[in-house]
PDB file of C-alpha atoms in Angstrom:
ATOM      1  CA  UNK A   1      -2.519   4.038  15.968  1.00 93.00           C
ATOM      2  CA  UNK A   2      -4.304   0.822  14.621  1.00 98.00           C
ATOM      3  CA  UNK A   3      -6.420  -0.416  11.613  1.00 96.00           C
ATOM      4  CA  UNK A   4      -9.733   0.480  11.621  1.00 96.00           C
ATOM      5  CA  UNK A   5     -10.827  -1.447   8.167  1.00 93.00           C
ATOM      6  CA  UNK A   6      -9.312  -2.505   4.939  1.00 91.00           C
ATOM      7  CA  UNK A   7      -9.970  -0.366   1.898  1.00 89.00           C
ATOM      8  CA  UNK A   8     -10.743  -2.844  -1.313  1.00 84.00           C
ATOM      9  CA  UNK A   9     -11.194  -6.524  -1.289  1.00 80.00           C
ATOM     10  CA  UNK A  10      -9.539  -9.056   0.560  1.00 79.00           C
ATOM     11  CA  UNK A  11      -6.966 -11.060  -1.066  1.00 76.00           C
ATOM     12  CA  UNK A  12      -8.903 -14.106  -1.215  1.00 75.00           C
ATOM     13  CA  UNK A  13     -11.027 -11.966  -3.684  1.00 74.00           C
ATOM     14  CA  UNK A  14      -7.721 -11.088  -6.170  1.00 74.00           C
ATOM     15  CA  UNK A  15      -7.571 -14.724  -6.608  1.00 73.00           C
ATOM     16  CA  UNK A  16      -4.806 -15.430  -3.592  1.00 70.00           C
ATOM     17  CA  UNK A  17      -4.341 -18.752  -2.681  1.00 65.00           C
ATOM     18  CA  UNK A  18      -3.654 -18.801   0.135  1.00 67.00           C
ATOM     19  CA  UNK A  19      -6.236 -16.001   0.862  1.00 58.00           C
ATOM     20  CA  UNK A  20      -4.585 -14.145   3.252  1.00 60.00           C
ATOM     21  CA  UNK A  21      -0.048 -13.224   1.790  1.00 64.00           C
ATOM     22  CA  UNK A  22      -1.312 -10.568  -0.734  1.00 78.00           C
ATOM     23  CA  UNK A  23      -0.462  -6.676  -1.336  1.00 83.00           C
ATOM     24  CA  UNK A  24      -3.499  -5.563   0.901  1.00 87.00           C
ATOM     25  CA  UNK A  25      -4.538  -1.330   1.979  1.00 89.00           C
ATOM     26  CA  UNK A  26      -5.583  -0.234   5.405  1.00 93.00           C
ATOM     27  CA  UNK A  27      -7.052   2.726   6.524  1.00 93.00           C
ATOM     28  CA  UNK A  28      -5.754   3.725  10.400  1.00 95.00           C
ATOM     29  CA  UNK A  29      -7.300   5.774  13.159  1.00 97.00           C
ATOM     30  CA  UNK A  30      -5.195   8.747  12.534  1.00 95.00           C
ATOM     31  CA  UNK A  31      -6.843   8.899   8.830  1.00 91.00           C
ATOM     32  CA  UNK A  32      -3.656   7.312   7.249  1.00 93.00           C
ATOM     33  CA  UNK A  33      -2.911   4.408   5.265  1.00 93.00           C
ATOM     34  CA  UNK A  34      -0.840   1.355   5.425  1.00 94.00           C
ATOM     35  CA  UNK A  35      -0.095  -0.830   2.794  1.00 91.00           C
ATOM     36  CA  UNK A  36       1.411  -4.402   2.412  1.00 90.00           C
ATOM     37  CA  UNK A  37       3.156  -4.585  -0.660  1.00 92.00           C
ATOM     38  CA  UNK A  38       6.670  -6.095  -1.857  1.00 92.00           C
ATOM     39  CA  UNK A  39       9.918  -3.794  -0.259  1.00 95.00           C
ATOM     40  CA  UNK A  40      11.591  -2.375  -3.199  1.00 96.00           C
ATOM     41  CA  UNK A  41      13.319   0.308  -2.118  1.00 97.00           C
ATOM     42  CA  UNK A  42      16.724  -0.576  -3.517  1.00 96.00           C
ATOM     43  CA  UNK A  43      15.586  -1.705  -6.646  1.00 97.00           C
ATOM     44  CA  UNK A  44      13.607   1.466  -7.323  1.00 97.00           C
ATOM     45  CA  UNK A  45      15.177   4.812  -4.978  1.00 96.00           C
ATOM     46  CA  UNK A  46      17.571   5.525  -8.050  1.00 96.00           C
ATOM     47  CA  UNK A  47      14.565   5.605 -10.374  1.00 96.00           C
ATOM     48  CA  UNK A  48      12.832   8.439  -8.082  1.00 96.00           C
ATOM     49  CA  UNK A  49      12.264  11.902 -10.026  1.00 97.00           C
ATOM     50  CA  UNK A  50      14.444  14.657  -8.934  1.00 96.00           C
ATOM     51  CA  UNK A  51      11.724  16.272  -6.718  1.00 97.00           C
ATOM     52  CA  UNK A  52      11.075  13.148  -4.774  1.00 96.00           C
ATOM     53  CA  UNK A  53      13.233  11.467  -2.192  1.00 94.00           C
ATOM     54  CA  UNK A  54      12.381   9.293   1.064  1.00 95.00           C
ATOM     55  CA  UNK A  55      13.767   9.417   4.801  1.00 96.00           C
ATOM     56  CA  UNK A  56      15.769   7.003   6.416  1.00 96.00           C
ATOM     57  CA  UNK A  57      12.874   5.315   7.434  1.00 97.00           C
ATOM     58  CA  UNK A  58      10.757   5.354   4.436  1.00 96.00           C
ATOM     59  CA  UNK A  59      10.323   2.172   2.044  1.00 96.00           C
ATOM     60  CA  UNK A  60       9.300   1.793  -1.424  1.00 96.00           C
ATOM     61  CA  UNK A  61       6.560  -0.724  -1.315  1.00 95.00           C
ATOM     62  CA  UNK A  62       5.373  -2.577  -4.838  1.00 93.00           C
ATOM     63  CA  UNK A  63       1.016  -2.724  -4.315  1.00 89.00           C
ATOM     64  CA  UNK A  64      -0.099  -4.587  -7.162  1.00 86.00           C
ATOM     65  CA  UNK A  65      -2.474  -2.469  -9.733  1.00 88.00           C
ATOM     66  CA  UNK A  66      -5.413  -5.166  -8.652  1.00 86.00           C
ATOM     67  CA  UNK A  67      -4.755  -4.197  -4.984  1.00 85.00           C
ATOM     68  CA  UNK A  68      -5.120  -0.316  -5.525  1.00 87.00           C
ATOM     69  CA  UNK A  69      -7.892  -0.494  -8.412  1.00 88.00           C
ATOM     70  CA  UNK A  70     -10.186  -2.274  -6.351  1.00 86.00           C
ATOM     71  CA  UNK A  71      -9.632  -0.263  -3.231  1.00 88.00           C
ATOM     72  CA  UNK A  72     -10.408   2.992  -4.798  1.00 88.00           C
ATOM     73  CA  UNK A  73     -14.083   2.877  -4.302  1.00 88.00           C
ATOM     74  CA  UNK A  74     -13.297   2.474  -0.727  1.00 86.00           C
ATOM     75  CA  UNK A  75     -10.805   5.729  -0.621  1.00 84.00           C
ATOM     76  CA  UNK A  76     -12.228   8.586   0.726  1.00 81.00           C
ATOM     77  CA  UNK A  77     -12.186  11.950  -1.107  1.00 82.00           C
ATOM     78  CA  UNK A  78     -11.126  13.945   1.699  1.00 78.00           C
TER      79      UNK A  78
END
């Protein structure tokens, strides 16, 4: 698996400072996404609905709304 291209903007286009430690969306070869966000899992896995829940090996991940709304153009529809 690897990144093929970012979806959105870089972060140096949210207004980062440093331009490159930002919430940030990937697409990958295998048609998936990744994200970079803040880990919230503890902080947020008791606030689930009852039809959700994650695996062992799943994280909550925080993508700011700026991150997502500007890489929605780039999110394919199928």
């Amino acid at each position: 698996m690897k990144i093929v291209r970012r979806i959105g903007v870089p972060p140096s286009a949210r207004g980062s400072t440093t331009g490159s430690t930002c919430p940030d969306v990937f697409e990958l070869s295998d048609g998936n996404f990744a994200v970079i966000g803040t880990e919230a899992t503890e902080a947020l896995e008791r606030e689930l609905p009852a039809d959700a829940a994650r695996a062992d090996y799943e994280r909550i991940v925080v993508v700011s709304r700026e991150a997502l709304v500007r890489a929605k153009a780039d999110i394919p529809d199928v």
